[in-house]
C-alpha positions as semicolon CSV with decimal commas, in nm:
position;residue;x (nm);y (nm);z (nm)
1;M;1,056;-1,585;1,501
2;I;0,921;-1,257;1,597
3;Y;0,725;-1,233;1,282
4;F;0,521;-1,548;1,356
5;V;0,492;-1,426;1,707
6;L;0,324;-1,092;1,578
7;L;0,099;-1,305;1,343
8;L;-0,025;-1,503;1,662
9;I;-0,089;-1,167;1,843
10;L;-0,289;-1,037;1,551
11;F;-0,488;-1,351;1,517
12;F;-0,596;-1,387;1,881
13;G;-0,682;-1,005;1,875
14;S;-0,910;-1,091;1,552
15;V;-1,063;-1,377;1,701
16;K;-1,145;-1,240;2,060
17;Y;-1,257;-0,893;1,966
18;D;-1,380;-0,900;1,628
19;L;-1,502;-1,238;1,531
20;F;-1,669;-1,330;1,864
21;Q;-1,744;-1,005;2,017
22;E;-2,044;-0,809;1,963
23;Y;-1,908;-0,479;2,065
24;P;-1,552;-0,480;1,935
25;R;-1,478;-0,111;2,045
26;K;-1,471;-0,167;2,400
27;S;-1,152;-0,034;2,588
28;S;-0,969;-0,364;2,604
29;S;-1,015;-0,404;2,220
30;I;-0,877;-0,067;2,188
31;T;-0,590;-0,134;2,419
32;Y;-0,516;-0,463;2,256
33;L;-0,519;-0,289;1,917
34;K;-0,262;-0,017;2,032
35;F;-0,042;-0,261;2,196
36;S;-0,031;-0,461;1,858
37;Y;0,048;-0,149;1,646
38;I;0,312;-0,057;1,912
39;L;0,492;-0,400;1,827
40;L;0,452;-0,353;1,450
41;W;0,628;-0,011;1,470
42;G;0,883;-0,165;1,699
43;V;0,970;-0,448;1,443
44;A;0,969;-0,197;1,158
45;A;1,194;0,050;1,325
46;F;1,429;-0,183;1,423
47;R;1,413;-0,437;1,120
48;F;1,681;-0,572;0,966
49;R;1,537;-0,715;0,627
50;L;1,661;-0,507;0,303
51;G;1,520;-0,442;-0,041
52;P;1,652;-0,241;-0,327
53;D;1,439;0,069;-0,232
54;S;1,528;0,065;0,135
55;I;1,909;0,028;0,038
56;A;1,859;0,304;-0,206
57;Y;1,719;0,535;0,057
58;E;1,995;0,465;0,311
59;Y;2,265;0,512;0,011
60;F;2,103;0,862;-0,075
61;Y;2,094;0,961;0,301
62;D;2,461;0,882;0,383
63;N;2,610;0,986;0,062
64;E;2,395;1,239;-0,132
65;M;2,197;1,394;0,117
66;R;2,287;1,751;0,273
67;E;2,213;1,874;0,596
68;F;1,884;2,092;0,644
69;Y;2,072;2,440;0,650
70;S;2,279;2,354;0,352
71;I;1,984;2,252;0,103
72;T;1,957;2,485;-0,179
73;L;1,684;2,527;-0,412
74;D;1,884;2,380;-0,692
75;H;1,953;2,065;-0,488
76;L;1,573;2,047;-0,437
77;I;1,493;2,059;-0,807
78;D;1,774;1,818;-0,912
79;S;1,727;1,564;-0,671
80;R;1,567;1,228;-0,778
81;F;1,340;1,220;-0,473
82;G;1,033;1,423;-0,393
83;I;1,094;1,748;-0,197
84;V;0,921;1,660;0,108
85;W;1,135;1,395;0,129
86;V;1,444;1,565;0,062
87;L;1,385;1,839;0,318
88;L;1,267;1,548;0,595
89;S;1,600;1,361;0,523
90;G;1,793;1,687;0,558
91;L;1,628;1,763;0,860
92;F;1,705;1,437;1,025
93;K;2,067;1,418;0,916
94;S;2,129;1,754;1,094
95;F;2,116;1,571;1,420
96;S;2,090;1,213;1,374
97;G;2,168;0,892;1,144
98;Y;1,977;0,696;0,909
99;Y;1,833;0,456;1,154
100;V;1,687;0,709;1,382
101;Y;1,525;0,867;1,038
102;Q;1,409;0,528;0,942
103;A;1,223;0,473;1,309
104;F;1,050;0,801;1,243
105;I;0,942;0,714;0,903
106;A;0,794;0,373;1,045
107;L;0,653;0,575;1,334
108;F;0,455;0,801;1,095
109;S;0,328;0,559;0,840
110;I;0,233;0,308;1,128
111;F;0,062;0,532;1,338
112;S;-0,134;0,685;1,019
113;V;-0,256;0,320;0,937
114;Y;-0,362;0,246;1,285
115;A;-0,551;0,604;1,287
116;F;-0,712;0,514;0,987
117;V;-0,806;0,166;1,046
118;R;-0,941;0,269;1,391
119;R;-1,167;0,547;1,266
120;Y;-1,317;0,364;0,964
121;S;-1,308;-0,013;1,045
122;Q;-1,583;-0,216;1,231
123;Y;-1,337;-0,478;1,258
124;P;-1,002;-0,311;1,329
125;H;-0,812;-0,625;1,439
126;I;-0,939;-0,798;1,122
127;T;-0,825;-0,544;0,913
128;S;-0,473;-0,510;1,094
129;L;-0,440;-0,886;1,040
130;L;-0,479;-0,828;0,676
131;F;-0,268;-0,534;0,641
132;Y;0,007;-0,744;0,824
133;L;-0,003;-1,012;0,595
134;F;-0,055;-0,849;0,262
135;L;0,133;-0,507;0,294
136;Y;0,291;-0,454;0,626
137;H;0,668;-0,610;0,554
138;Y;0,653;-0,399;0,210
139;F;0,525;-0,089;0,336
140;S;0,726;-0,038;0,659
141;M;1,038;-0,206;0,550
142;E;1,072;-0,123;0,159
143;I;0,880;0,122;0,015
144;L;0,967;0,387;0,320
145;R;0,910;0,718;0,072
146;E;0,585;0,553;-0,086
147;A;0,461;0,475;0,270
148;C;0,501;0,831;0,371
149;A;0,318;0,964;0,083
150;I;0,032;0,678;0,160
151;S;0,003;0,808;0,489
152;F;-0,049;1,167;0,391
153;F;-0,330;1,027;0,148
154;L;-0,495;0,868;0,407
155;W;-0,506;1,165;0,645
156;S;-0,620;1,379;0,342
157;L;-0,900;1,154;0,273
158;S;-0,995;1,154;0,641
159;Y;-1,017;1,542;0,618
160;L;-1,174;1,578;0,303
161;D;-1,557;1,597;0,420
162;R;-1,449;1,804;0,714
163;N;-1,170;2,062;0,584
164;K;-1,124;2,064;0,213
165;V;-0,837;2,315;0,240
166;F;-0,638;2,123;0,491
167;S;-0,701;1,820;0,280
168;G;-0,562;1,977;-0,007
169;L;-0,252;2,074;0,151
170;L;-0,190;1,712;0,275
171;Y;-0,259;1,560;-0,064
172;I;0,014;1,829;-0,184
173;L;0,254;1,701;0,078
174;C;0,170;1,360;-0,064
175;V;0,265;1,441;-0,425
176;L;0,574;1,613;-0,304
177;T;0,669;1,314;-0,145
178;H;0,601;1,047;-0,418
179;W;0,521;1,176;-0,770
180;Y;0,339;0,867;-0,854
181;S;0,055;1,011;-0,615
182;V;-0,057;1,269;-0,880
183;V;-0,281;0,996;-1,016
184;L;-0,505;1,006;-0,722
185;I;-0,652;1,356;-0,846
186;P;-0,947;1,194;-1,007
187;I;-1,045;1,048;-0,676
188;Y;-1,052;1,395;-0,502
189;I;-1,273;1,529;-0,805
190;I;-1,516;1,269;-0,774
191;L;-1,561;1,293;-0,418
192;I;-1,579;1,662;-0,406
193;F;-1,805;1,708;-0,687
194;N;-2,029;1,394;-0,571
195;V;-1,998;1,216;-0,888
196;S;-2,224;0,904;-0,905
197;H;-2,103;0,548;-0,895
198;R;-2,234;0,466;-1,239
199;K;-2,047;0,747;-1,407
200;V;-1,727;0,648;-1,220
201;L;-1,773;0,294;-1,337
202;I;-1,840;0,405;-1,711
203;S;-1,559;0,657;-1,723
204;C;-1,323;0,384;-1,587
205;F;-1,460;0,145;-1,872
206;L;-1,403;0,390;-2,156
207;F;-1,066;0,450;-2,001
208;L;-0,962;0,074;-1,991
209;L;-1,098;-0,016;-2,311
210;P;-0,821;0,153;-2,546
211;L;-0,561;-0,001;-2,329
212;I;-0,707;-0,358;-2,360
213;L;-0,761;-0,319;-2,719
214;I;-0,427;-0,152;-2,817
215;D;-0,104;-0,357;-2,859
216;N;0,133;-0,265;-2,631
217;P;0,010;0,060;-2,498
218;V;0,309;0,173;-2,348
219;D;0,463;0,172;-2,700
220;K;0,188;0,391;-2,826
221;I;0,200;0,622;-2,534
222;E;0,572;0,649;-2,605
223;T;0,520;0,709;-2,979
224;F;0,267;0,988;-2,889
225;L;0,486;1,168;-2,652
226;N;0,773;1,168;-2,867
227;V;0,605;1,411;-3,110
228;F;0,660;1,681;-2,842
229;R;0,982;1,575;-2,667
230;S;1,244;1,281;-2,650
231;V;1,103;1,026;-2,378
232;D;1,241;0,695;-2,281
233;L;0,975;0,459;-2,104
234;T;1,186;0,150;-2,145
235;Y;1,185;0,138;-1,766
236;Y;0,841;0,039;-1,757
237;K;0,867;-0,221;-2,009
238;V;1,154;-0,445;-1,880
239;L;0,936;-0,601;-1,594
240;P;0,868;-0,984;-1,693
241;N;0,525;-1,118;-1,752
242;L;0,301;-1,257;-1,505
243;S;0,353;-1,611;-1,387
244;F;0,046;-1,831;-1,411
245;F;0,000;-1,825;-1,038
246;G;0,026;-1,437;-1,054
247;Y;-0,264;-1,431;-1,327
248;I;-0,474;-1,631;-1,072
249;Y;-0,375;-1,395;-0,812
250;Y;-0,468;-1,096;-0,957
251;F;-0,794;-1,228;-1,144
252;M;-0,897;-1,351;-0,780
253;K;-0,852;-0,993;-0,651
254;L;-1,023;-0,858;-0,944
255;G;-1,336;-1,082;-0,886
256;F;-1,335;-0,989;-0,496
257;T;-1,326;-0,614;-0,569
258;L;-1,599;-0,625;-0,820
259;I;-1,800;-0,826;-0,558
260;L;-1,721;-0,550;-0,310
261;I;-1,866;-0,284;-0,557
262;A;-2,168;-0,494;-0,638
263;Y;-2,255;-0,563;-0,298
264;S;-2,132;-0,239;-0,137
265;R;-2,503;-0,119;-0,033
266;K;-2,562;-0,437;0,158
267;I;-2,241;-0,415;0,366
268;K;-2,344;-0,346;0,720
269;S;-2,116;-0,035;0,856
270;S;-2,156;0,283;1,083
271;W;-2,038;0,509;0,798
272;G;-2,208;0,804;0,661
273;V;-2,284;0,881;0,305
274;F;-1,924;1,025;0,238
275;E;-1,749;0,765;0,379
276;S;-1,933;0,500;0,200
277;R;-1,890;0,662;-0,133
278;M;-1,509;0,711;-0,045
279;F;-1,446;0,355;0,032
280;V;-1,654;0,251;-0,304
281;V;-1,491;0,503;-0,540
282;V;-1,144;0,404;-0,405
283;T;-1,215;0,043;-0,449
284;I;-1,342;0,112;-0,807
285;F;-0,999;0,273;-0,876
286;Y;-0,824;-0,034;-0,741
287;C;-1,028;-0,258;-0,969
288;T;-0,932;-0,054;-1,267
289;F;-0,572;-0,054;-1,207
290;I;-0,586;-0,452;-1,167
291;V;-0,705;-0,478;-1,516
292;I;-0,449;-0,220;-1,619
293;R;-0,177;-0,429;-1,474
294;I;-0,327;-0,752;-1,609
295;F;-0,347;-0,617;-1,985
296;G;-0,046;-0,383;-2,009
297;I;0,153;-0,183;-1,801
298;P;0,362;-0,414;-1,535
299;H;0,442;-0,071;-1,320
300;F;0,087;-0,008;-1,243
301;E;0,104;-0,249;-0,956
302;R;0,295;0,033;-0,772
303;F;-0,009;0,226;-0,788
304;L;-0,228;-0,024;-0,604
305;N;-0,055;0,049;-0,269
306;Y;-0,246;0,369;-0,241
307;F;-0,577;0,169;-0,222
308;V;-0,547;-0,147;-0,078
309;I;-0,591;-0,049;0,286
310;F;-0,921;0,075;0,161
311;V;-1,008;-0,252;-0,008
312;M;-0,902;-0,445;0,307
313;I;-1,135;-0,232;0,554
314;L;-1,452;-0,269;0,295
315;G;-1,353;-0,635;0,230
316;S;-1,347;-0,720;0,598
317;Q;-1,678;-0,555;0,650
318;Y;-1,821;-0,746;0,366
319;V;-1,703;-1,096;0,478
320;M;-1,838;-1,026;0,840
321;T;-2,151;-0,916;0,721
322;L;-2,171;-1,259;0,535
323;L;-2,072;-1,438;0,849
324;G;-2,309;-1,244;1,061
325;R;-2,562;-1,531;1,088
326;F;-2,314;-1,804;1,136
327;S;-2,241;-1,992;1,491
328;Y;-1,929;-1,875;1,658
329;G;-1,787;-2,248;1,569
330;L;-1,862;-2,226;1,190
331;K;-1,708;-1,858;1,209
332;L;-1,384;-1,980;1,361
333;L;-1,369;-2,277;1,110
334;V;-1,403;-2,035;0,819
335;F;-1,164;-1,807;0,956
336;S;-0,903;-2,066;1,032
337;V;-0,934;-2,209;0,666
338;A;-0,918;-1,881;0,515
339;L;-0,593;-1,748;0,702
340;P;-0,351;-2,008;0,577
341;I;-0,469;-1,947;0,187
342;I;-0,415;-1,599;0,235
343;V;-0,060;-1,648;0,408
344;I;0,020;-1,894;0,089
345;F;-0,104;-1,591;-0,153
346;S;0,100;-1,340;0,049
347;M;0,420;-1,576;-0,003
348;S;0,381;-1,677;-0,370
349;P;0,589;-1,545;-0,670
350;I;0,320;-1,361;-0,939
351;L;0,590;-1,272;-1,179
352;K;0,830;-1,502;-1,404
353;V;1,177;-1,509;-1,273
354;D;1,418;-1,317;-1,496
355;E;1,718;-1,539;-1,528
356;T;1,942;-1,250;-1,649
357;K;1,910;-1,054;-1,313
358;K;2,178;-1,103;-1,072
359;F;1,936;-0,997;-0,791
360;Q;1,570;-1,107;-0,813
361;T;1,415;-0,791;-0,637
362;Y;1,067;-0,726;-0,564
363;S;0,974;-0,683;-0,927
364;T;0,989;-1,079;-0,899
365;F;0,801;-1,119;-0,567
366;Y;0,512;-0,971;-0,400
367;P;0,456;-0,907;-0,131
368;Y;0,845;-0,917;-0,126
369;Y;0,877;-1,088;0,226
370;S;0,679;-1,313;0,465
371;I;0,645;-1,399;0,815
372;F;0,814;-1,758;0,750
373;N;1,115;-1,614;0,590
374;P;1,275;-1,382;0,864
375;N;1,644;-1,423;0,723
376;Y;1,849;-1,216;0,485
377;D;1,828;-1,310;0,102
378;E;2,178;-1,457;0,087
379;S;2,224;-1,264;-0,252
380;R;2,155;-0,914;-0,073
381;E;2,349;-0,952;0,233
382;N;2,657;-0,795;0,148
383;Y;2,472;-0,608;-0,146
384;S;2,535;-0,220;-0,173
385;F;2,342;0,033;-0,389
386;E;2,654;0,116;-0,586
387;G;2,653;-0,220;-0,708
388;W;2,298;-0,233;-0,819
């Protein structure tokens, strides 16, 4: 029930302060936004939903993690998680249990999203509603380590035009929290050296071309790397193919992001030149990774998590620009029709079910949980990481 209440609160804020208000940043709007994010943090901090990643982190914290003062260099190097995550886990284990640590991670990640949305979105309530529908349950209740890294990434790009050194330090923390974030390096190069959008698009196309043309690119990469060392990339190939609905879902996202890129200059915003470039460049990367996901490498969908908040902000401003000339009644009608469609997409399976798996984990369903499914997955209720 609490998840549906949150939906109503965010929906009301979107209609009242973004859809119908000419000046959405007045004090009552910001107060309401803060209240909404406090509730989002509270539900994430005291959650009861479980997924395989969150179980793994709790198991690691309780059974493998040392207290901070006893962490050695060998322990940091040998750990299966990033250095920052290990140090942070050790620090909290020195004085608290796992659930205090979980609440802190939820506070850091939810506050980071709030600060980023408030700073860059002209329609923060609509953006927050999209965040809740598409990413919140997964972001704050499952991929806690990646959520922490994404938060560092958001802060890093926020400071890139003001303090490059501090931005770089934040990005290093991001990489040391979650190694996947190393793929974000080209974004920094493009923004720092002011590479044009056209060159970015051409570079992404040239990068995509061999992946599309080569049959089973992961096998090719593995063969190439085996020349230098023994590599096993089978983990990245075991996920099942997309379902029919999954292909529709990804092609719709691809089409929408291409529209955003094409019409980015017509989107009304209060951004400066750097902010506009930042959002368009990240959206181009988001689009590129969707194509990679469709044509070859299933695990690339994990990288999309770093970019989706940017696309939500840019997308909400594009849609509101289109609706700008509509009457209030027509705006509400379009918004009310679009919301159920978004909810349906946020609940539907995009991957074929793997009948050989005892537990259908997040590799089968995205975004993993929904507001209409507040109960435990029965197959996971008494599930432990040791039995995974």
